[in-house]
């Protein structure tokens, strides 16, 4: 199938994009790498009157850093992160995660902000950014606000974004030199969407221990209570927690996710 007719704009500034997204006389949709939106248009699951291509906006394509965090623009592609953009104390996690997404042609176009906004339960960034304690900067004509990555996804393909709102950037706090992280993605072929995934971060300097389990068919499950995981071992409480998610109907899926979490813990050296 082919998309319905739509108008196309490629604004060069954030205010211009937000003006277009605030229009109430037609249905408007932001487009970043089009790796998810493209198929949705072709299948007519999305039928906007106007597409606002946000990839020419400098704030959205830049990577900045300050003393506390790395700020990655929403339209930074997976490929740029895979190639090492975003240096500093992130321990190589961005490159490692980006390199496992799909194949290079998808990574050349797909963006970190697009992936987060699309909120596919099996996607990689939503899991990793939650474990890293990242924050998302959102903007609309009404102003700006920040949301914790762990609270951004509300359900499958559903986020905290309000109509007319864009993800502008992702702020990743620097890891301390003692931090350890692990990410494990289980899929049948390299680069596929995950059937189970887990990201863990241990940063003793910040008294931080966070494990996030993904591909649950719902929101990622954040496990930050140290009683749930001791010395790299998942307690029965982890199984109980995962059984309370949409995975609960399938004991094999729960078991797979526990194993994947253990592997992520092993990768972190816990
Ligand atoms: C063959 C294939 C395999 C894939 N495998 C994986 C995989 O293994 N793991 C994985 O994580 N992903 C995978 N993906 C998805 C890929 O990561 C895409 O990058 C991602 O789904 C969407 O990013 P995008 O930049 O292309 O967004 P788009 O397709 O342009 O947009 C997706 C949605 O997000 C909205 N949007 C985009 N940017 C913003 C923004 N800044 N603010 C607000 N809303 C915005 C759009 O309106 C749209 O609703 C795969 C995709 C393909 C085609």
Short mmCIF file of N, CA, C and O and ligand atoms in Angstrom, two decimals, residues 21 28-40 46 52 54-55 60 74-78 97 100-103 106-107 109-120 122-126 138 152 161 165-169 183 185 187 190-194, ligand 1:
data_model
loop_
_atom_site.label_atom_id
_atom_site.label_comp_id
_atom_site.label_asym_id
_atom_site.label_seq_id
_atom_site.Cartn_x
_atom_site.Cartn_y
_atom_site.Cartn_z
N UNK A 21 3.56 21.80 14.80
CA UNK A 21 2.96 20.67 15.55
C UNK A 21 1.75 21.12 16.37
O UNK A 21 0.91 20.29 16.75
N UNK A 28 -1.26 16.44 12.46
CA UNK A 28 0.17 16.67 12.22
C UNK A 28 0.95 15.56 12.90
O UNK A 28 0.60 15.13 14.00
N UNK A 29 2.00 15.11 12.25
CA UNK A 29 2.85 14.07 12.84
C UNK A 29 4.31 14.44 12.66
O UNK A 29 4.72 14.84 11.57
N UNK A 30 5.10 14.30 13.74
CA UNK A 30 6.55 14.50 13.62
C UNK A 30 7.15 13.28 12.94
O UNK A 30 6.68 12.16 13.12
N UNK A 31 8.22 13.50 12.18
CA UNK A 31 8.95 12.38 11.57
C UNK A 31 10.44 12.58 11.81
O UNK A 31 10.98 13.66 11.57
N UNK A 32 11.10 11.53 12.30
CA UNK A 32 12.55 11.59 12.49
C UNK A 32 13.20 10.71 11.41
O UNK A 32 13.27 11.10 10.25
N UNK A 33 13.61 9.50 11.77
CA UNK A 33 14.27 8.63 10.78
C UNK A 33 13.30 7.88 9.89
O UNK A 33 13.72 7.23 8.92
N UNK A 34 12.02 7.90 10.22
CA UNK A 34 10.94 7.25 9.44
C UNK A 34 11.05 5.72 9.39
O UNK A 34 10.38 5.10 8.58
N UNK A 35 11.86 5.15 10.26
CA UNK A 35 12.02 3.68 10.23
C UNK A 35 10.80 2.97 10.80
O UNK A 35 10.52 1.82 10.45
N UNK A 36 10.06 3.62 11.66
CA UNK A 36 8.80 3.07 12.16
C UNK A 36 7.62 3.79 11.53
O UNK A 36 6.62 3.16 11.16
N UNK A 37 7.75 5.11 11.38
CA UNK A 37 6.63 5.87 10.82
C UNK A 37 6.41 5.53 9.34
O UNK A 37 5.26 5.46 8.88
N UNK A 38 7.49 5.30 8.61
CA UNK A 38 7.37 4.96 7.18
C UNK A 38 6.44 3.77 6.95
O UNK A 38 5.45 3.89 6.23
N UNK A 39 6.73 2.62 7.59
CA UNK A 39 5.81 1.49 7.43
C UNK A 39 4.39 1.79 7.91
O UNK A 39 3.42 1.34 7.30
N UNK A 40 4.28 2.59 8.99
CA UNK A 40 2.92 2.92 9.48
C UNK A 40 2.15 3.74 8.45
O UNK A 40 0.94 3.59 8.29
N UNK A 46 -1.11 5.24 10.07
CA UNK A 46 -1.03 6.67 10.35
C UNK A 46 -1.44 7.40 9.09
O UNK A 46 -0.97 7.06 7.99
N UNK A 52 5.88 16.71 9.76
CA UNK A 52 6.92 17.67 10.10
C UNK A 52 8.22 16.89 10.31
O UNK A 52 8.38 16.20 11.32
N UNK A 54 11.74 16.54 11.44
CA UNK A 54 12.45 17.30 12.48
C UNK A 54 13.96 17.10 12.43
O UNK A 54 14.67 17.46 13.36
N UNK A 55 14.46 16.55 11.31
CA UNK A 55 15.88 16.18 11.29
C UNK A 55 16.82 17.32 10.88
O UNK A 55 18.03 17.11 10.81
N UNK A 60 18.28 19.26 17.90
CA UNK A 60 17.86 17.85 17.92
C UNK A 60 18.94 16.91 17.37
O UNK A 60 18.86 15.69 17.56
N UNK A 74 17.53 14.39 20.22
CA UNK A 74 16.58 13.31 19.90
C UNK A 74 16.81 12.73 18.51
O UNK A 74 16.53 11.56 18.27
N UNK A 75 17.31 13.55 17.58
CA UNK A 75 17.49 13.06 16.20
C UNK A 75 18.89 12.52 15.94
O UNK A 75 19.27 12.34 14.77
N UNK A 76 19.66 12.27 16.98
CA UNK A 76 20.95 11.60 16.79
C UNK A 76 20.65 10.15 16.40
O UNK A 76 19.83 9.48 17.04
N UNK A 77 21.29 9.70 15.33
CA UNK A 77 20.98 8.36 14.84
C UNK A 77 21.70 7.27 15.65
O UNK A 77 22.73 7.52 16.27
N UNK A 78 21.14 6.08 15.56
CA UNK A 78 21.80 4.93 16.20
C UNK A 78 23.22 4.78 15.65
O UNK A 78 24.15 4.46 16.39
N UNK A 97 24.91 -0.64 22.73
CA UNK A 97 23.46 -0.84 22.53
C UNK A 97 23.08 -0.48 21.09
O UNK A 97 22.38 -1.24 20.41
N UNK A 100 23.61 -3.02 18.33
CA UNK A 100 22.78 -4.23 18.32
C UNK A 100 21.39 -4.00 17.78
O UNK A 100 20.54 -4.89 17.80
N UNK A 101 21.12 -2.76 17.32
CA UNK A 101 19.78 -2.45 16.80
C UNK A 101 19.73 -2.74 15.30
O UNK A 101 20.49 -2.16 14.52
N UNK A 102 18.86 -3.63 14.92
CA UNK A 102 18.59 -3.92 13.50
C UNK A 102 19.89 -4.12 12.71
O UNK A 102 20.79 -4.82 13.16
N UNK A 103 19.98 -3.51 11.54
CA UNK A 103 21.18 -3.58 10.72
C UNK A 103 21.55 -2.15 10.32
O UNK A 103 20.78 -1.21 10.56
N UNK A 106 19.17 0.55 8.82
CA UNK A 106 18.16 1.08 9.76
C UNK A 106 18.83 2.04 10.74
O UNK A 106 18.30 3.11 11.05
N UNK A 107 20.03 1.66 11.17
CA UNK A 107 20.74 2.51 12.16
C UNK A 107 21.16 3.85 11.56
O UNK A 107 21.30 4.84 12.26
N UNK A 109 19.41 5.73 9.71
CA UNK A 109 18.27 6.65 9.68
C UNK A 109 17.56 6.74 11.04
O UNK A 109 17.10 7.80 11.43
N UNK A 110 17.43 5.60 11.72
CA UNK A 110 16.66 5.57 12.97
C UNK A 110 17.33 6.40 14.06
O UNK A 110 18.56 6.45 14.15
N UNK A 111 16.52 7.04 14.89
CA UNK A 111 17.06 7.96 15.90
C UNK A 111 16.70 7.50 17.32
O UNK A 111 15.70 6.78 17.51
N UNK A 112 17.48 7.97 18.26
CA UNK A 112 17.24 7.58 19.66
C UNK A 112 15.90 8.17 20.14
O UNK A 112 15.12 7.49 20.81
N UNK A 113 15.62 9.42 19.75
CA UNK A 113 14.35 10.04 20.18
C UNK A 113 13.16 9.39 19.52
O UNK A 113 12.11 9.21 20.16
N UNK A 114 13.31 9.02 18.25
CA UNK A 114 12.22 8.35 17.54
C UNK A 114 11.91 7.01 18.17
O UNK A 114 10.75 6.61 18.31
N UNK A 115 12.96 6.31 18.56
CA UNK A 115 12.77 5.01 19.19
C UNK A 115 12.03 5.17 20.52
O UNK A 115 11.09 4.43 20.81
N UNK A 116 12.44 6.17 21.31
CA UNK A 116 11.77 6.38 22.61
C UNK A 116 10.31 6.80 22.40
O UNK A 116 9.41 6.30 23.08
N UNK A 117 10.09 7.70 21.44
CA UNK A 117 8.72 8.20 21.22
C UNK A 117 7.81 7.11 20.66
O UNK A 117 6.61 7.09 20.93
N UNK A 118 8.39 6.20 19.90
CA UNK A 118 7.58 5.12 19.31
C UNK A 118 7.14 4.11 20.38
O UNK A 118 6.07 3.52 20.30
N UNK A 119 8.00 3.93 21.40
CA UNK A 119 7.67 3.12 22.58
C UNK A 119 7.26 1.68 22.25
O UNK A 119 6.28 1.16 22.79
N UNK A 120 8.03 1.08 21.36
CA UNK A 120 7.84 -0.36 21.12
C UNK A 120 8.35 -1.10 22.35
O UNK A 120 9.50 -0.89 22.77
N UNK A 122 9.56 -3.88 22.75
CA UNK A 122 10.75 -4.72 22.51
C UNK A 122 11.97 -3.91 22.10
O UNK A 122 13.01 -4.49 21.78
N UNK A 123 11.86 -2.60 22.09
CA UNK A 123 12.98 -1.77 21.64
C UNK A 123 14.08 -1.69 22.70
O UNK A 123 13.85 -1.98 23.88
N UNK A 124 15.26 -1.26 22.26
CA UNK A 124 16.42 -1.29 23.14
C UNK A 124 16.58 -0.05 24.01
O UNK A 124 16.88 -0.16 25.20
N UNK A 125 16.40 1.16 23.39
CA UNK A 125 16.77 2.37 24.14
C UNK A 125 15.91 2.60 25.38
O UNK A 125 16.39 3.10 26.39
N UNK A 126 14.65 2.23 25.33
CA UNK A 126 13.77 2.53 26.46
C UNK A 126 14.25 1.78 27.71
O UNK A 126 14.15 2.28 28.83
N UNK A 138 11.41 17.48 27.08
CA UNK A 138 10.29 17.56 26.13
C UNK A 138 9.94 19.04 25.92
O UNK A 138 10.08 19.85 26.84
N UNK A 152 8.70 7.52 31.24
CA UNK A 152 8.25 8.09 29.97
C UNK A 152 7.28 7.16 29.24
O UNK A 152 6.28 7.59 28.69
N UNK A 161 4.20 11.79 26.19
CA UNK A 161 4.14 12.96 25.28
C UNK A 161 2.71 13.48 25.15
O UNK A 161 1.79 12.70 24.91
N UNK A 165 3.87 17.87 21.40
CA UNK A 165 5.11 17.87 22.18
C UNK A 165 6.17 17.00 21.48
O UNK A 165 5.85 15.95 20.93
N UNK A 166 7.41 17.46 21.56
CA UNK A 166 8.54 16.73 20.96
C UNK A 166 9.52 16.29 22.04
O UNK A 166 9.70 16.99 23.04
N UNK A 167 10.20 15.16 21.82
CA UNK A 167 11.39 14.85 22.60
C UNK A 167 12.51 15.68 21.99
O UNK A 167 12.75 15.61 20.78
N UNK A 168 13.16 16.49 22.81
CA UNK A 168 14.23 17.36 22.30
C UNK A 168 15.59 16.71 22.53
O UNK A 168 16.42 16.63 21.63
N UNK A 169 15.81 16.25 23.76
CA UNK A 169 17.09 15.61 24.04
C UNK A 169 16.97 14.68 25.23
O UNK A 169 15.99 14.71 25.99
N UNK A 183 24.30 -5.15 29.46
CA UNK A 183 23.06 -5.19 28.68
C UNK A 183 23.02 -6.52 27.97
O UNK A 183 24.02 -6.95 27.38
N UNK A 185 20.49 -8.82 25.34
CA UNK A 185 19.28 -8.83 24.51
C UNK A 185 19.16 -10.22 23.91
O UNK A 185 20.09 -10.69 23.25
N UNK A 187 17.47 -12.49 21.21
CA UNK A 187 16.66 -12.54 19.98
C UNK A 187 17.22 -13.65 19.11
O UNK A 187 18.36 -14.05 19.27
N UNK A 190 20.68 -11.94 15.03
CA UNK A 190 21.36 -10.72 15.46
C UNK A 190 20.62 -9.50 14.92
O UNK A 190 20.25 -9.47 13.74
N UNK A 191 20.39 -8.50 15.79
CA UNK A 191 19.79 -7.25 15.36
C UNK A 191 18.27 -7.23 15.32
O UNK A 191 17.68 -6.21 15.00
N UNK A 192 17.65 -8.36 15.66
CA UNK A 192 16.19 -8.35 15.70
C UNK A 192 15.70 -7.60 16.94
O UNK A 192 16.46 -7.39 17.89
N UNK A 193 14.42 -7.27 16.94
CA UNK A 193 13.82 -6.76 18.18
C UNK A 193 13.97 -7.84 19.25
O UNK A 193 13.93 -9.04 18.95
N UNK A 194 14.10 -7.41 20.50
CA UNK A 194 14.35 -8.35 21.59
C UNK A 194 13.13 -9.19 21.91
O UNK A 194 11.99 -8.70 21.87
C1 LIG B 1 13.83 -3.70 10.09
C2 LIG B 1 13.84 -2.94 11.40
C3 LIG B 1 14.42 -3.52 12.52
C4 LIG B 1 14.44 -2.83 13.73
N1 LIG B 1 15.02 -3.42 14.82
C5 LIG B 1 15.07 -2.76 15.99
C6 LIG B 1 15.69 -3.32 17.12
O1 LIG B 1 16.24 -4.41 17.11
N2 LIG B 1 15.69 -2.59 18.29
C7 LIG B 1 15.12 -1.36 18.35
O2 LIG B 1 15.15 -0.74 19.41
N3 LIG B 1 14.52 -0.80 17.28
C8 LIG B 1 14.50 -1.46 16.11
N4 LIG B 1 13.90 -0.86 15.02
C9 LIG B 1 13.29 0.47 15.16
C10 LIG B 1 14.32 1.58 14.93
O3 LIG B 1 15.14 1.63 16.07
C11 LIG B 1 13.71 3.00 14.74
O4 LIG B 1 14.75 3.87 14.85
C12 LIG B 1 12.71 3.48 15.73
O5 LIG B 1 11.64 2.60 15.86
C13 LIG B 1 12.06 4.81 15.33
O6 LIG B 1 12.99 5.80 15.16
P1 LIG B 1 12.85 6.82 13.95
O7 LIG B 1 13.86 7.88 14.16
O8 LIG B 1 12.93 6.08 12.67
O9 LIG B 1 11.39 7.43 14.20
P2 LIG B 1 10.17 7.65 13.18
O10 LIG B 1 9.86 6.36 12.50
O11 LIG B 1 10.41 8.82 12.33
O12 LIG B 1 9.02 8.00 14.23
C14 LIG B 1 8.49 7.01 15.08
C15 LIG B 1 7.39 7.65 15.94
O13 LIG B 1 7.97 8.56 16.87
C16 LIG B 1 7.51 9.89 16.66
N5 LIG B 1 8.70 10.73 16.85
C17 LIG B 1 9.89 10.61 16.23
N6 LIG B 1 10.79 11.46 16.75
C18 LIG B 1 10.14 12.14 17.73
C19 LIG B 1 10.54 13.16 18.65
N7 LIG B 1 11.80 13.64 18.70
N8 LIG B 1 9.62 13.63 19.53
C20 LIG B 1 8.36 13.15 19.51
N9 LIG B 1 7.92 12.19 18.67
C21 LIG B 1 8.81 11.70 17.78
C22 LIG B 1 6.89 9.91 15.28
O14 LIG B 1 5.85 10.86 15.18
C23 LIG B 1 6.37 8.49 15.16
O15 LIG B 1 5.15 8.38 15.82
C24 LIG B 1 13.87 -1.52 13.81
C25 LIG B 1 13.29 -0.93 12.67
C26 LIG B 1 13.28 -1.62 11.47
C27 LIG B 1 12.69 -0.96 10.27
#
